[in-house]
């Protein structure tokens, strides 16, 4: 069944992206620490509620991206450029000499990985991207061992990192967190770039970069991503990866999207409105099998139960939205099967060895594209290109 393609009038969609979530208060109750200080920053609410297009310049410096907060910051020239840098890094990394060259690019820089929400791939790929380019890395993987236990605000915590390092990469359960910290830091005398490694159910822009890189590589012999049909499957409502990836589709010609989900997890109106504004066709359905033969890529996602208001009342798994071994015979010969991972039951393990299963390559691509992003942020990409001239 096809859902009607609603010309939705999304309310600003800010309610569930508000910063005053109770999450950190809940954590504090559990570990007996002091309630976190919530500072009021004059001007923040006004900035946060602006249209995204009005905010983009604030996260740039001298015409280049400085902070990476939203997927809407990336245009096509940037995407193509970044994929090219990632290809060069990948090639150089094949030899010991090439790896040494890469390691000598940024040994004078230090990065902080502030990951206070669980992460395996995003954390490790960023950490290893730093190692590839020679950066030193510090990390915090929870709030229980920092001064946040004493009630320090997140903004002061981040500002403290900026006193010691040249780059901050953050993952946080609150939507808007990366944006707010970049906004605060950019008004200080030591702004350092912030890269958003996931902000609640809202955005995951660097995942979208690696997803595009994977799609472009998968389709490199059949005209790239332009003109392709992509299915996104699962929890589209709370999955930040599919949200960020949808935004990036504005950069590609003639792409169409198939949103396949249980009714309760349909893609939110803000994304649909964005697609309508940019003339990107999308279809909504709960009939996964009918979509399988039509598309060039199938992007599977996990049910994001951690964001549920009532986890015990929610099903763990939706078998009609799983990709099974028998489905391999009905998808196109060039179809790419993707997943941001971690997976639960969405893709049977028997699918893993099919050449169209791209998710393990996809996770490794995360390291190359993040290394490319860091090289871009510190403006050393010309030195990488020079190795090939
Ligand atoms: C995703 C995330 O954290 O949003 N994982 C990732 O970063 N690779 C997807 C998920 O957790 O389901």
Tab-separated table of C-alpha atoms and ligand atoms in Angstrom:
chain	number	residue	atom	x	y	z
A	1	UNK	CA	0.000	0.000	0.000
A	2	UNK	CA	1.329	3.450	-0.868
A	3	UNK	CA	0.805	6.096	1.779
A	4	UNK	CA	-0.457	9.392	0.419
A	5	UNK	CA	2.397	11.764	-0.363
A	6	UNK	CA	1.291	14.482	2.035
A	7	UNK	CA	1.994	18.115	1.246
A	8	UNK	CA	2.622	18.352	4.904
A	9	UNK	CA	2.612	21.530	6.835
A	10	UNK	CA	5.163	20.539	9.413
A	11	UNK	CA	5.089	22.513	12.532
A	12	UNK	CA	8.559	23.741	13.062
A	13	UNK	CA	9.594	20.360	14.326
A	14	UNK	CA	11.430	21.966	17.178
A	15	UNK	CA	9.490	20.462	20.051
A	16	UNK	CA	11.328	17.156	20.053
A	17	UNK	CA	14.617	18.774	19.151
A	18	UNK	CA	14.535	21.100	22.121
A	19	UNK	CA	17.628	21.242	24.242
A	20	UNK	CA	15.978	21.016	27.625
A	21	UNK	CA	15.516	17.258	27.439
A	22	UNK	CA	15.283	15.435	30.697
A	23	UNK	CA	17.858	12.884	29.674
A	24	UNK	CA	20.794	14.217	31.644
A	25	UNK	CA	18.621	14.805	34.687
A	26	UNK	CA	17.605	11.141	34.576
A	27	UNK	CA	21.248	10.090	34.389
A	28	UNK	CA	22.055	12.300	37.343
A	29	UNK	CA	19.300	10.759	39.457
A	30	UNK	CA	20.752	7.342	38.797
A	31	UNK	CA	24.342	8.049	39.764
A	32	UNK	CA	23.619	10.403	42.639
A	33	UNK	CA	25.502	13.327	41.165
A	34	UNK	CA	24.589	16.999	41.330
A	35	UNK	CA	21.957	18.227	38.913
A	36	UNK	CA	23.571	19.692	35.837
A	37	UNK	CA	23.785	23.478	35.657
A	38	UNK	CA	21.705	24.929	32.857
A	39	UNK	CA	23.071	28.316	31.861
A	40	UNK	CA	20.990	30.811	29.944
A	41	UNK	CA	22.767	32.191	26.894
A	42	UNK	CA	21.187	35.415	25.647
A	43	UNK	CA	20.535	35.130	21.923
A	44	UNK	CA	20.668	31.341	21.729
A	45	UNK	CA	16.931	30.677	21.465
A	46	UNK	CA	16.620	33.298	18.767
A	47	UNK	CA	19.495	31.735	16.815
A	48	UNK	CA	18.205	28.171	17.277
A	49	UNK	CA	14.807	29.078	15.901
A	50	UNK	CA	16.144	30.725	12.749
A	51	UNK	CA	15.726	29.063	9.393
A	52	UNK	CA	18.601	26.753	8.632
A	53	UNK	CA	19.620	28.732	5.529
A	54	UNK	CA	20.149	31.811	7.676
A	55	UNK	CA	22.467	29.929	10.026
A	56	UNK	CA	24.865	28.341	7.570
A	57	UNK	CA	27.328	31.245	7.348
A	58	UNK	CA	27.759	31.225	11.090
A	59	UNK	CA	29.518	27.843	10.874
A	60	UNK	CA	31.906	28.910	8.085
A	61	UNK	CA	35.269	30.666	8.229
A	62	UNK	CA	36.776	32.421	5.189
A	63	UNK	CA	34.267	30.760	2.885
A	64	UNK	CA	35.038	27.219	4.078
A	65	UNK	CA	33.174	24.949	6.428
A	66	UNK	CA	34.488	25.395	9.956
A	67	UNK	CA	31.978	23.486	12.116
A	68	UNK	CA	30.115	20.480	10.726
A	69	UNK	CA	26.688	20.492	12.363
A	70	UNK	CA	23.965	19.753	9.769
A	71	UNK	CA	23.842	17.822	6.503
A	72	UNK	CA	22.320	20.912	4.865
A	73	UNK	CA	25.797	22.495	5.020
A	74	UNK	CA	27.119	20.276	2.220
A	75	UNK	CA	26.691	21.169	-1.437
A	76	UNK	CA	27.601	19.125	-4.506
A	77	UNK	CA	31.059	20.639	-5.141
A	78	UNK	CA	31.929	19.985	-1.499
A	79	UNK	CA	30.660	16.397	-1.683
A	80	UNK	CA	32.624	15.647	-4.851
A	81	UNK	CA	35.725	17.300	-3.407
A	82	UNK	CA	35.522	15.346	-0.153
A	83	UNK	CA	35.028	12.019	-1.960
A	84	UNK	CA	38.122	12.817	-4.032
A	85	UNK	CA	40.195	13.543	-0.915
A	86	UNK	CA	38.942	10.295	0.657
A	87	UNK	CA	39.970	8.322	-2.453
A	88	UNK	CA	43.482	9.803	-2.293
A	89	UNK	CA	43.853	9.061	1.423
A	90	UNK	CA	42.660	5.506	0.845
A	91	UNK	CA	45.219	5.033	-1.926
A	92	UNK	CA	48.080	6.548	0.058
A	93	UNK	CA	47.219	4.390	3.054
A	94	UNK	CA	47.945	1.275	1.008
A	95	UNK	CA	51.687	1.673	1.459
A	96	UNK	CA	53.920	2.289	4.438
A	97	UNK	CA	55.449	5.287	2.721
A	98	UNK	CA	52.013	6.726	1.963
A	99	UNK	CA	50.919	6.188	5.556
A	100	UNK	CA	53.999	8.008	6.783
A	101	UNK	CA	53.226	10.943	4.507
A	102	UNK	CA	49.676	11.102	5.876
A	103	UNK	CA	50.864	10.888	9.475
A	104	UNK	CA	53.103	13.889	8.912
A	105	UNK	CA	50.233	16.118	7.846
A	106	UNK	CA	48.781	16.997	11.260
A	107	UNK	CA	51.081	15.829	14.083
A	108	UNK	CA	50.904	19.349	15.529
A	109	UNK	CA	47.114	19.116	16.070
A	110	UNK	CA	45.117	17.569	18.905
A	111	UNK	CA	41.521	16.354	18.873
A	112	UNK	CA	38.977	15.678	21.643
A	113	UNK	CA	36.449	12.913	21.165
A	114	UNK	CA	33.525	13.754	23.454
A	115	UNK	CA	31.172	10.808	23.041
A	116	UNK	CA	28.600	10.761	25.831
A	117	UNK	CA	26.187	8.533	23.914
A	118	UNK	CA	27.109	4.943	22.993
A	119	UNK	CA	29.130	4.534	19.823
A	120	UNK	CA	31.357	1.943	18.204
A	121	UNK	CA	31.843	2.887	14.542
A	122	UNK	CA	31.603	6.654	14.691
A	123	UNK	CA	34.011	6.798	17.622
A	124	UNK	CA	36.528	4.329	16.187
A	125	UNK	CA	36.431	5.681	12.666
A	126	UNK	CA	36.997	9.241	13.874
A	127	UNK	CA	39.743	8.095	16.244
A	128	UNK	CA	41.495	6.143	13.502
A	129	UNK	CA	40.995	8.974	11.013
A	130	UNK	CA	42.896	11.149	13.509
A	131	UNK	CA	45.663	8.542	13.803
A	132	UNK	CA	45.953	8.312	10.008
A	133	UNK	CA	46.633	12.058	9.816
A	134	UNK	CA	48.923	12.092	12.854
A	135	UNK	CA	46.649	13.968	15.287
A	136	UNK	CA	46.822	13.132	19.008
A	137	UNK	CA	43.477	12.210	20.530
A	138	UNK	CA	41.909	12.653	23.972
A	139	UNK	CA	38.560	11.120	24.781
A	140	UNK	CA	35.623	11.284	27.149
A	141	UNK	CA	33.059	8.542	26.758
A	142	UNK	CA	30.651	9.479	29.516
A	143	UNK	CA	29.803	12.258	31.903
A	144	UNK	CA	30.441	10.243	35.065
A	145	UNK	CA	34.181	10.882	35.264
A	146	UNK	CA	34.254	14.559	34.301
A	147	UNK	CA	33.282	17.671	36.248
A	148	UNK	CA	29.787	17.237	34.865
A	149	UNK	CA	29.283	15.060	37.959
A	150	UNK	CA	29.838	18.239	39.982
A	151	UNK	CA	27.127	19.917	37.944
A	152	UNK	CA	29.274	21.687	35.338
A	153	UNK	CA	27.249	22.661	32.295
A	154	UNK	CA	27.934	20.920	28.986
A	155	UNK	CA	28.826	24.253	27.421
A	156	UNK	CA	31.520	24.922	30.048
A	157	UNK	CA	32.795	21.373	29.630
A	158	UNK	CA	33.178	21.864	25.880
A	159	UNK	CA	34.769	25.272	26.382
A	160	UNK	CA	37.313	23.587	28.621
A	161	UNK	CA	38.206	21.118	25.849
A	162	UNK	CA	38.745	24.085	23.550
A	163	UNK	CA	41.432	25.297	25.953
A	164	UNK	CA	43.498	22.204	25.231
A	165	UNK	CA	42.724	20.897	21.755
A	166	UNK	CA	42.317	22.070	18.160
A	167	UNK	CA	39.247	20.034	17.190
A	168	UNK	CA	36.225	18.684	19.069
A	169	UNK	CA	34.155	15.775	17.803
A	170	UNK	CA	30.986	15.223	19.808
A	171	UNK	CA	28.183	12.723	20.106
A	172	UNK	CA	25.393	13.618	22.468
A	173	UNK	CA	21.837	12.416	23.215
A	174	UNK	CA	20.374	15.917	22.913
A	175	UNK	CA	19.291	17.265	19.556
A	176	UNK	CA	20.921	20.616	18.902
A	177	UNK	CA	23.852	19.950	21.251
A	178	UNK	CA	26.606	20.266	18.652
A	179	UNK	CA	24.962	23.364	17.238
A	180	UNK	CA	24.779	25.051	20.598
A	181	UNK	CA	28.365	24.319	21.556
A	182	UNK	CA	29.621	25.568	18.167
A	183	UNK	CA	27.497	28.691	18.621
A	184	UNK	CA	28.954	29.279	22.091
A	185	UNK	CA	32.568	28.592	21.047
A	186	UNK	CA	32.413	30.742	17.923
A	187	UNK	CA	31.827	33.729	20.191
A	188	UNK	CA	34.897	33.086	22.319
A	189	UNK	CA	38.518	33.962	21.594
A	190	UNK	CA	39.355	30.261	21.113
A	191	UNK	CA	36.844	28.831	18.713
A	192	UNK	CA	37.827	25.359	17.589
A	193	UNK	CA	35.905	23.399	14.952
A	194	UNK	CA	33.103	21.146	16.198
A	195	UNK	CA	32.222	18.047	14.211
A	196	UNK	CA	28.813	16.577	15.018
A	197	UNK	CA	29.112	12.802	15.442
A	198	UNK	CA	25.383	12.457	16.166
A	199	UNK	CA	22.980	14.738	18.012
A	200	UNK	CA	20.063	12.795	19.466
A	201	UNK	CA	17.490	11.600	16.913
A	202	UNK	CA	18.099	14.738	14.901
A	203	UNK	CA	21.215	14.669	12.711
A	204	UNK	CA	24.274	12.598	11.920
A	205	UNK	CA	25.940	14.589	9.149
A	206	UNK	CA	29.219	12.681	8.938
A	207	UNK	CA	27.309	9.389	8.614
A	208	UNK	CA	25.561	10.973	5.619
A	209	UNK	CA	28.979	11.791	4.162
A	210	UNK	CA	30.110	8.181	4.398
A	211	UNK	CA	26.788	6.965	3.039
A	212	UNK	CA	27.137	9.193	-0.025
A	213	UNK	CA	30.749	8.085	-0.449
A	214	UNK	CA	29.604	4.460	-0.338
A	215	UNK	CA	26.759	5.067	-2.808
A	216	UNK	CA	29.046	6.925	-5.209
A	217	UNK	CA	31.636	4.146	-5.057
A	218	UNK	CA	29.011	1.444	-5.511
A	219	UNK	CA	27.665	3.219	-8.599
A	220	UNK	CA	30.970	4.450	-10.010
A	221	UNK	CA	30.681	2.251	-13.098
A	222	UNK	CA	27.000	3.012	-13.667
A	223	UNK	CA	26.927	6.799	-13.633
A	224	UNK	CA	27.237	7.538	-9.915
A	225	UNK	CA	24.373	8.462	-7.614
A	226	UNK	CA	22.562	10.756	-10.075
A	227	UNK	CA	19.365	9.200	-11.398
A	228	UNK	CA	19.167	6.443	-8.793
A	229	UNK	CA	16.255	5.175	-6.716
A	230	UNK	CA	16.933	4.659	-3.033
A	231	UNK	CA	14.809	2.866	-0.460
A	232	UNK	CA	15.172	3.764	3.212
A	233	UNK	CA	13.703	1.115	5.471
A	234	UNK	CA	12.799	0.827	9.168
A	235	UNK	CA	12.561	3.488	11.844
A	236	UNK	CA	12.601	6.577	9.661
A	237	UNK	CA	11.003	8.706	12.348
A	238	UNK	CA	13.787	8.485	14.898
A	239	UNK	CA	16.735	7.390	12.743
A	240	UNK	CA	19.098	10.328	12.425
A	241	UNK	CA	21.099	8.662	9.639
A	242	UNK	CA	18.201	8.549	7.177
A	243	UNK	CA	17.243	12.090	8.079
A	244	UNK	CA	20.715	13.470	7.340
A	245	UNK	CA	21.046	11.353	4.190
A	246	UNK	CA	17.689	12.624	2.895
A	247	UNK	CA	18.914	16.210	3.178
A	248	UNK	CA	21.928	15.388	1.033
A	249	UNK	CA	19.762	14.181	-1.854
A	250	UNK	CA	19.245	17.801	-2.876
A	251	UNK	CA	22.765	17.670	-4.333
A	252	UNK	CA	22.029	14.887	-6.819
A	253	UNK	CA	20.071	14.971	-10.068
A	254	UNK	CA	16.974	12.929	-10.605
A	255	UNK	CA	17.139	10.872	-7.398
A	256	UNK	CA	13.942	9.420	-5.927
A	257	UNK	CA	13.351	8.071	-2.443
A	258	UNK	CA	11.181	5.209	-1.238
A	259	UNK	CA	10.389	5.471	2.469
A	260	UNK	CA	9.486	1.995	3.710
A	261	UNK	CA	8.378	1.800	7.330
A	262	UNK	CA	5.708	0.680	9.758
A	263	UNK	CA	3.067	3.371	9.997
A	264	UNK	CA	4.317	4.443	13.457
A	265	UNK	CA	7.827	5.122	12.198
A	266	UNK	CA	7.132	7.119	9.068
A	267	UNK	CA	9.561	9.826	7.990
A	268	UNK	CA	8.786	13.115	9.735
A	269	UNK	CA	7.152	16.028	7.995
A	270	UNK	CA	10.159	18.347	8.195
A	271	UNK	CA	12.150	16.052	5.891
A	272	UNK	CA	9.214	15.524	3.525
A	273	UNK	CA	8.703	19.247	3.309
A	274	UNK	CA	12.402	19.700	2.508
A	275	UNK	CA	12.172	17.125	-0.291
A	276	UNK	CA	9.082	18.807	-1.714
A	277	UNK	CA	10.846	22.179	-1.655
A	278	UNK	CA	13.770	20.736	-3.611
A	279	UNK	CA	11.600	18.778	-6.055
A	280	UNK	CA	12.834	15.375	-4.922
A	281	UNK	CA	10.130	12.736	-5.445
A	282	UNK	CA	9.450	10.404	-2.553
A	283	UNK	CA	7.005	7.569	-2.006
A	284	UNK	CA	5.876	6.087	1.298
A	285	UNK	CA	4.850	2.513	1.799
A	286	UNK	CA	4.734	-0.336	4.298
A	287	UNK	CA	5.139	-2.962	1.584
A	288	UNK	CA	8.874	-3.651	1.530
A	289	UNK	CA	8.812	-6.534	-0.947
A	290	UNK	CA	7.057	-4.446	-3.593
A	291	UNK	CA	9.846	-1.877	-3.460
A	292	UNK	CA	12.787	-4.295	-3.501
A	293	UNK	CA	12.930	-4.923	-7.275
A	294	UNK	CA	12.510	-1.238	-8.115
A	295	UNK	CA	15.470	0.356	-6.393
A	296	UNK	CA	19.222	0.777	-6.873
A	297	UNK	CA	19.986	0.926	-3.159
A	298	UNK	CA	18.322	-0.378	-0.014
A	299	UNK	CA	19.289	1.443	3.177
A	300	UNK	CA	18.228	-0.606	6.190
A	301	UNK	CA	17.914	0.842	9.700
A	302	UNK	CA	17.401	-0.365	13.237
A	303	UNK	CA	14.387	0.423	15.422
A	304	UNK	CA	15.656	3.249	17.665
A	305	UNK	CA	14.034	2.066	20.865
A	306	UNK	CA	16.333	4.153	23.040
A	307	UNK	CA	14.293	7.208	22.050
A	308	UNK	CA	10.964	5.640	22.943
A	309	UNK	CA	8.667	7.232	25.526
A	310	UNK	CA	7.371	3.763	26.335
A	311	UNK	CA	10.082	1.174	25.526
A	312	UNK	CA	8.233	-1.753	27.132
A	313	UNK	CA	5.144	-1.066	25.004
A	314	UNK	CA	7.145	-1.074	21.780
A	315	UNK	CA	8.012	-4.083	19.632
A	316	UNK	CA	11.705	-4.953	19.395
A	317	UNK	CA	11.580	-5.986	15.827
A	318	UNK	CA	9.350	-5.699	12.759
A	319	UNK	CA	9.988	-8.809	10.625
A	320	UNK	CA	8.177	-7.449	7.546
A	321	UNK	CA	10.897	-4.818	7.387
A	322	UNK	CA	13.813	-7.269	7.449
A	323	UNK	CA	16.003	-8.115	4.479
A	324	UNK	CA	16.270	-11.892	4.180
A	325	UNK	CA	18.432	-14.226	2.161
A	326	UNK	CA	15.559	-15.052	-0.207
A	327	UNK	CA	15.234	-11.380	-1.116
A	328	UNK	CA	18.615	-11.493	-2.848
A	329	UNK	CA	16.919	-13.094	-5.847
A	330	UNK	CA	14.396	-10.291	-6.326
A	331	UNK	CA	16.605	-7.205	-6.037
A	332	UNK	CA	18.467	-5.718	-9.003
A	333	UNK	CA	21.870	-7.173	-9.955
A	334	UNK	CA	23.545	-3.835	-9.152
A	335	UNK	CA	21.509	-3.051	-6.053
A	336	UNK	CA	23.550	-1.904	-3.050
A	337	UNK	CA	22.445	-3.039	0.409
A	338	UNK	CA	23.458	-0.630	3.145
A	339	UNK	CA	23.033	-0.236	6.898
A	340	UNK	CA	24.671	2.332	9.208
A	341	UNK	CA	25.023	-0.472	11.782
A	342	UNK	CA	24.663	-1.679	14.485
A	343	UNK	CA	22.153	-4.180	13.140
A	344	UNK	CA	19.820	-6.269	15.134
A	345	UNK	CA	17.661	-8.538	12.981
A	346	UNK	CA	17.178	-6.215	9.987
A	347	UNK	CA	19.554	-8.119	7.691
A	348	UNK	CA	20.117	-11.866	7.895
A	349	UNK	CA	23.763	-12.796	8.281
A	350	UNK	CA	23.501	-15.023	5.180
A	351	UNK	CA	23.239	-11.819	3.158
A	352	UNK	CA	26.688	-10.635	4.301
A	353	UNK	CA	28.681	-12.525	1.679
A	354	UNK	CA	26.665	-11.346	-1.299
A	355	UNK	CA	28.736	-8.813	-3.300
A	356	UNK	CA	25.812	-6.378	-3.097
A	357	UNK	CA	26.021	-6.240	0.712
A	358	UNK	CA	27.910	-2.977	1.212
A	359	UNK	CA	27.569	-2.388	4.966
A	360	UNK	CA	30.987	-3.640	6.026
A	361	UNK	CA	32.640	-1.590	3.284
A	362	UNK	CA	30.379	1.284	4.338
A	363	UNK	CA	31.705	1.217	7.909
A	364	UNK	CA	35.323	1.299	6.667
A	365	UNK	CA	34.431	4.140	4.307
A	366	UNK	CA	33.555	6.092	7.445
A	367	UNK	CA	37.221	6.184	8.388
A	368	UNK	CA	38.360	7.453	4.952
A	369	UNK	CA	35.703	10.128	4.604
A	370	UNK	CA	36.222	11.344	8.181
A	371	UNK	CA	39.972	11.530	7.553
A	372	UNK	CA	39.139	13.540	4.405
A	373	UNK	CA	36.911	15.851	6.440
A	374	UNK	CA	39.595	16.467	9.066
A	375	UNK	CA	42.188	17.099	6.320
A	376	UNK	CA	39.750	19.589	4.766
A	377	UNK	CA	39.055	21.329	8.075
A	378	UNK	CA	42.790	21.846	8.655
A	379	UNK	CA	43.344	22.728	4.990
A	380	UNK	CA	45.990	20.120	4.224
A	381	UNK	CA	44.197	18.463	1.315
A	382	UNK	CA	46.433	20.182	-1.266
A	383	UNK	CA	49.386	18.350	0.246
A	384	UNK	CA	47.513	15.099	-0.325
A	385	UNK	CA	46.733	15.985	-3.956
A	386	UNK	CA	50.390	16.953	-4.457
A	387	UNK	CA	51.373	13.330	-3.876
A	388	UNK	CA	49.562	12.444	-7.081
A	389	UNK	CA	50.715	15.284	-9.326
B	1	LIG	C1	23.822	4.974	13.877
B	1	LIG	C2	23.618	6.026	14.932
B	1	LIG	O1	24.267	6.017	15.977
B	1	LIG	O2	22.798	6.870	14.678
B	1	LIG	N1	25.005	4.274	13.967
B	1	LIG	C3	26.183	4.819	13.539
B	1	LIG	O3	26.523	5.936	13.872
B	1	LIG	N2	26.921	4.065	12.729
B	1	LIG	C4	22.631	4.128	13.670
B	1	LIG	C5	22.052	3.388	14.822
B	1	LIG	O4	22.495	3.480	15.960
B	1	LIG	O5	21.109	2.653	14.561
